[in-house]
CSV table of C-alpha atoms and ligand atoms in Angstrom, one decimal:
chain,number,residue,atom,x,y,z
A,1,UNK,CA,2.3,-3.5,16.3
A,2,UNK,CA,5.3,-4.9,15.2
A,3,UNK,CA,6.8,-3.1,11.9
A,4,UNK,CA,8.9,-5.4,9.8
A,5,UNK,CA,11.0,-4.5,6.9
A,6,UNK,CA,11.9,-7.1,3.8
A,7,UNK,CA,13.0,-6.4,-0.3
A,8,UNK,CA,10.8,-8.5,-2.4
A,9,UNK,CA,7.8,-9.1,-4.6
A,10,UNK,CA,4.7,-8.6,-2.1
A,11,UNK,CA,3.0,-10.8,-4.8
A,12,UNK,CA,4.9,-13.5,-2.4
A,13,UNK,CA,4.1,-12.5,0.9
A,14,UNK,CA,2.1,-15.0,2.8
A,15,UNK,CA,-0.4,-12.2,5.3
A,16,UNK,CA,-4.1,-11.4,5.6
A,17,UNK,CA,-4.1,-8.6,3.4
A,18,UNK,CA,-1.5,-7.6,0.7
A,19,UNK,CA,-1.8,-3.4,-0.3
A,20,UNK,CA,-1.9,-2.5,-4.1
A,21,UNK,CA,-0.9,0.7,-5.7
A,22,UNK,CA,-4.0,0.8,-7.9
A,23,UNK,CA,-5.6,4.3,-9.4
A,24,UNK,CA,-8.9,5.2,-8.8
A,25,UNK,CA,-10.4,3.1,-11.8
A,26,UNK,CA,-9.5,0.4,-9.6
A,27,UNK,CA,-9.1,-1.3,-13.1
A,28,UNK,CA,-5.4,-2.5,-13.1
A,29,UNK,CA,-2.6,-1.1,-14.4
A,30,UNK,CA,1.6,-1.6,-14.3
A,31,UNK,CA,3.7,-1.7,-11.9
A,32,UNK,CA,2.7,-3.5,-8.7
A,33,UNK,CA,-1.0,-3.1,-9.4
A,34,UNK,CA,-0.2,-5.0,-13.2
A,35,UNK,CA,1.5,-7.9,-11.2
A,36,UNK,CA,-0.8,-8.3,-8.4
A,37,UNK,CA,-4.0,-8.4,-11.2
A,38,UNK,CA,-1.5,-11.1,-13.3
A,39,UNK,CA,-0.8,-13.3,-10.4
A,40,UNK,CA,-3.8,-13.0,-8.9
A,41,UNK,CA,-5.7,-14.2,-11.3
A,42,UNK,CA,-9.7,-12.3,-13.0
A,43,UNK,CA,-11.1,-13.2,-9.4
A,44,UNK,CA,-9.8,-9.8,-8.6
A,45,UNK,CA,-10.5,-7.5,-11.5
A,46,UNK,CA,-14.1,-8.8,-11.2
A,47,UNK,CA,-14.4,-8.1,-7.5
A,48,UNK,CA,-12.7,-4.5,-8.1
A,49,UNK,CA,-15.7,-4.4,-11.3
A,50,UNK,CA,-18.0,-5.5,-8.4
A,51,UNK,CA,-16.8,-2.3,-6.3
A,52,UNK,CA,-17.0,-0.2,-9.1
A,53,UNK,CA,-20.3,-0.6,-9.6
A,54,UNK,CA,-21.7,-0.1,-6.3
A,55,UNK,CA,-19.1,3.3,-5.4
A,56,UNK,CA,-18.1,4.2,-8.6
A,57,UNK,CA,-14.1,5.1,-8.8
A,58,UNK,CA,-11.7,5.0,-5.9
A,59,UNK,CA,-10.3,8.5,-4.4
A,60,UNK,CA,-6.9,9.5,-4.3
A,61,UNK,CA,-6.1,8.6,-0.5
A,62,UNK,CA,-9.2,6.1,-0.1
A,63,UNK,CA,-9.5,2.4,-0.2
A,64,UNK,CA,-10.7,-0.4,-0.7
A,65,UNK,CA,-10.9,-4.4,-0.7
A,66,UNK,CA,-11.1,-7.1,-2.5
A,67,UNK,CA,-10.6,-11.3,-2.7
A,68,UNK,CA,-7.0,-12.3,-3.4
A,69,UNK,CA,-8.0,-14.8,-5.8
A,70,UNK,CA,-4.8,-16.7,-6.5
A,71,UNK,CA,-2.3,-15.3,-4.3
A,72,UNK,CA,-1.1,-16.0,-1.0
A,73,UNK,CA,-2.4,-13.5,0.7
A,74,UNK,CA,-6.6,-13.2,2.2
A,75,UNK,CA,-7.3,-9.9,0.6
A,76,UNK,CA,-5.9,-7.1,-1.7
A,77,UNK,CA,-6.1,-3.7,-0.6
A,78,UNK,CA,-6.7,-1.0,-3.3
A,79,UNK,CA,-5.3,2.2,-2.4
A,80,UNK,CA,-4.9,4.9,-4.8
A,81,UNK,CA,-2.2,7.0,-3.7
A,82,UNK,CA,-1.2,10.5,-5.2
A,83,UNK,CA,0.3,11.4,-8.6
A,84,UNK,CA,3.2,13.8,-7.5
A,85,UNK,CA,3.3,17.3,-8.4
A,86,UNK,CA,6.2,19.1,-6.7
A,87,UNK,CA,4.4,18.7,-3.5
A,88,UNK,CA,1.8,21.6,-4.3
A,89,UNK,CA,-1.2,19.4,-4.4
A,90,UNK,CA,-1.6,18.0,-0.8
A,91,UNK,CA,0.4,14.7,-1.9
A,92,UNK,CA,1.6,14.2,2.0
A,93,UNK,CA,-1.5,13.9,3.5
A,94,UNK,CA,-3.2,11.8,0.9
A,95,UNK,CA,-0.3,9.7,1.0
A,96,UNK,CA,-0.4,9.0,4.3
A,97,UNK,CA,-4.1,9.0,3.9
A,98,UNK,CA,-3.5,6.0,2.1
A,99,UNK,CA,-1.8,4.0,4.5
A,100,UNK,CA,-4.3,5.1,7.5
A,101,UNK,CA,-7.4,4.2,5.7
A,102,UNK,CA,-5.8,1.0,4.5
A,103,UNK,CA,-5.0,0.1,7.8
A,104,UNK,CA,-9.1,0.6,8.5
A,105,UNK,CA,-10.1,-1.4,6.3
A,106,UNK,CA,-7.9,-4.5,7.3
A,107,UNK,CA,-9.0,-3.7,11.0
A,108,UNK,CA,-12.6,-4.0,9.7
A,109,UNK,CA,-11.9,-7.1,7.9
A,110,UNK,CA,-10.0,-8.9,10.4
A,111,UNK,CA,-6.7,-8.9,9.2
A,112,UNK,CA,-3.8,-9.0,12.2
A,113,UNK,CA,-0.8,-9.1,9.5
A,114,UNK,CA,-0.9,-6.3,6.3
A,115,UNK,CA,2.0,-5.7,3.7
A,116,UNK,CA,2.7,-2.1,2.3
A,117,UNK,CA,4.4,-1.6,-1.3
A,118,UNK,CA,6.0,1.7,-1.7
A,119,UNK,CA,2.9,3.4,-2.6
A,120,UNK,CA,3.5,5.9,-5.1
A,121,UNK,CA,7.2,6.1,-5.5
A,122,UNK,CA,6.8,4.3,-8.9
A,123,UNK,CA,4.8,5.5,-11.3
A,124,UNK,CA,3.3,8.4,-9.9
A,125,UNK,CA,6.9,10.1,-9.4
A,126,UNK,CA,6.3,10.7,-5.7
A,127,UNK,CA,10.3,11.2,-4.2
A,128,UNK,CA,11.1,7.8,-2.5
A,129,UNK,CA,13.0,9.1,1.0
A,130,UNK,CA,9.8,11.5,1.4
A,131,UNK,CA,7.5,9.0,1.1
A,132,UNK,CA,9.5,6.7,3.3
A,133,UNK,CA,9.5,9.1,6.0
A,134,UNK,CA,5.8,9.7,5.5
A,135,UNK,CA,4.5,6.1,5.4
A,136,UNK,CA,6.6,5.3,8.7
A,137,UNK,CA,5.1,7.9,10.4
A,138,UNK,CA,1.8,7.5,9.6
A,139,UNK,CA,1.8,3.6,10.3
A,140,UNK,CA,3.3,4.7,13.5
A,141,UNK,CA,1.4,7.1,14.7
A,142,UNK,CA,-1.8,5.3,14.4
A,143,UNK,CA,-0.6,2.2,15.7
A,144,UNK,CA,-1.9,2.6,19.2
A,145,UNK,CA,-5.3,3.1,17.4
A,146,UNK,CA,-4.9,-0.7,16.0
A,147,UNK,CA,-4.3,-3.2,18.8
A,148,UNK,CA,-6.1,-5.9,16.6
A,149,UNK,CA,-3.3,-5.3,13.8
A,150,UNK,CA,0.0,-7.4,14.9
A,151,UNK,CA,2.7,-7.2,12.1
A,152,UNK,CA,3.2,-4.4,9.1
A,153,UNK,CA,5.2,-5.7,6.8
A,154,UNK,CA,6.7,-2.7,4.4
A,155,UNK,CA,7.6,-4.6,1.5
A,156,UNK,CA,10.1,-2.9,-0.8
A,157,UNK,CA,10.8,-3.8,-4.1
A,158,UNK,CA,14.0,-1.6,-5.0
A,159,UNK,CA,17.3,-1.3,-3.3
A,160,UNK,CA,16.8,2.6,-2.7
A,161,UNK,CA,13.6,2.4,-1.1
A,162,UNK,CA,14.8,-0.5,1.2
A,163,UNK,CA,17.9,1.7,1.8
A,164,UNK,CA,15.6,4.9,3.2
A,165,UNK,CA,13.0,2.7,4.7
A,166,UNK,CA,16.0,0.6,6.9
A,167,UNK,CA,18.0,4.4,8.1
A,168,UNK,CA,14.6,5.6,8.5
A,169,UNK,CA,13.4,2.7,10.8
A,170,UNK,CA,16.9,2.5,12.7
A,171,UNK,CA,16.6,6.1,13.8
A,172,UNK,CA,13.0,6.8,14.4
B,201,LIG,N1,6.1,-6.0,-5.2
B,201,LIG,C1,6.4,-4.9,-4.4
B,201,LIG,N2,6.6,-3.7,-4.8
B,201,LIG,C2,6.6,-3.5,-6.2
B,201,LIG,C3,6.3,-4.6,-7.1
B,201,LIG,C4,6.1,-5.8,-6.5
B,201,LIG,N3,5.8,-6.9,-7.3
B,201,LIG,N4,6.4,-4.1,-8.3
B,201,LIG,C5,6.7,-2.8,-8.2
B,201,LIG,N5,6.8,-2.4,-6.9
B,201,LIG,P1,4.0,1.6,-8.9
B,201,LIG,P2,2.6,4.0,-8.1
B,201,LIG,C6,7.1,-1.1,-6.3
B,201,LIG,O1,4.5,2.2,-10.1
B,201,LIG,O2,3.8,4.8,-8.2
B,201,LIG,C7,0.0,1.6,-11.8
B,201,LIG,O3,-0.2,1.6,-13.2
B,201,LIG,C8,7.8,-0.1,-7.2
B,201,LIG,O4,9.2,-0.3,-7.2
B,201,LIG,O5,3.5,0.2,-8.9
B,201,LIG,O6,1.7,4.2,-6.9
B,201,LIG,C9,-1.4,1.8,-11.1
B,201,LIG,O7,-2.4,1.3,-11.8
B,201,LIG,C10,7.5,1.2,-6.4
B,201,LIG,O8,8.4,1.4,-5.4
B,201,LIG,O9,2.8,2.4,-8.2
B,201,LIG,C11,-1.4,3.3,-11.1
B,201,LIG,O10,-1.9,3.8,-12.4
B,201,LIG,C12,6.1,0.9,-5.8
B,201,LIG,O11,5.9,-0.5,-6.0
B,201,LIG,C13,0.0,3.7,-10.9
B,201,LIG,O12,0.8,2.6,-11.4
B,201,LIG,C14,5.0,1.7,-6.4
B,201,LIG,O13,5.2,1.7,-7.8
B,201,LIG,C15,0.4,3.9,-9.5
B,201,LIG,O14,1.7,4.3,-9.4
């Protein structure tokens, strides 16, 4: 598994699956989950209604997917990663839950190429060089588990994420 590292708009990124940010109403909202739902066009929110329906809300650490209607990408990935809360609420593990079970689901869908946003590190507060470390290492120590998967693309959107994610990836 190859892990690639790039500043950008994953909105742009031309792979089998694209990962969103979402919360667990899987209904939209800002940040990256607001401009994946705008650019993607109502093919998604309808498919996410679709999920809705048959599972009821998403879990914090869980996922699932969906069409990408309008985007480049095959699918969107809902993960709902965790709020943070000083760290007191088992926010590692779901985070890297998050990025685990996402990778499932691509695997179980076909995908060979999947693109990561920053989950969490927006919104929901979670400290941006901690949840670098922790998305790394839980895309890497899976990766043996995912032969089918050939390229991870962690797609950063802000200089200081891109900045812990590229030390971080130098080193490890
Ligand atoms: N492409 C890639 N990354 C992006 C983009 C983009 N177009 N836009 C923002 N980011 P956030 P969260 C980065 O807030 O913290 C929503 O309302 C951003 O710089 O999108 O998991 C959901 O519905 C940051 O590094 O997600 C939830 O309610 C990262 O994406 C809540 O926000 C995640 O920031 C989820 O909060």
């Amino acid at each position: 598994m190859k892990l690639t590292l790039i500043q950008g708009d994953i909105t742009l990124i031309e792979v089998d699956a694209i990962v969103n940010a979402a919360n667990s109403s899987l209904l939209g909202g800002g940040g990256v989950d607001g401009t994946i739902h705008r650019k993607g066009g109502p093919e998604i929110l309808d498919a996410c209604r679709a999920v809705r329906a048959k599972q009821g809300k998403c879990k914090t650490g869980q996922a699932v997917i969906t069409t990408a209607g309008k985007l480049p990408a095959e699918y969107v990935i809902h993960t709902v990663g965790p709020v943070w809360n000083g760290g007191t609420k088992n926010e590692d593990q779901l985070l890297s839950d998050c990025y685990v079970n996402s990778l499932n689901l691509a695997k179980e869908n076909g995908c060979k190429t999947v693109a990561f946003p920053n989950i969490s590190t927006g919104i929901y507060r979670f400290p941006k060089e901690r949840a670098a470390k922790i998305a790394i290492d839980a895309v890497k120590d899976v990766s043996a588990d995912f032969p089918e998967i050939e390229e991870v693309i962690f797609v950063c959107f802000d200089k200081d994420n891109y900045q812990y994610y590229q030390s971080l990836l130098e080193t490890e």
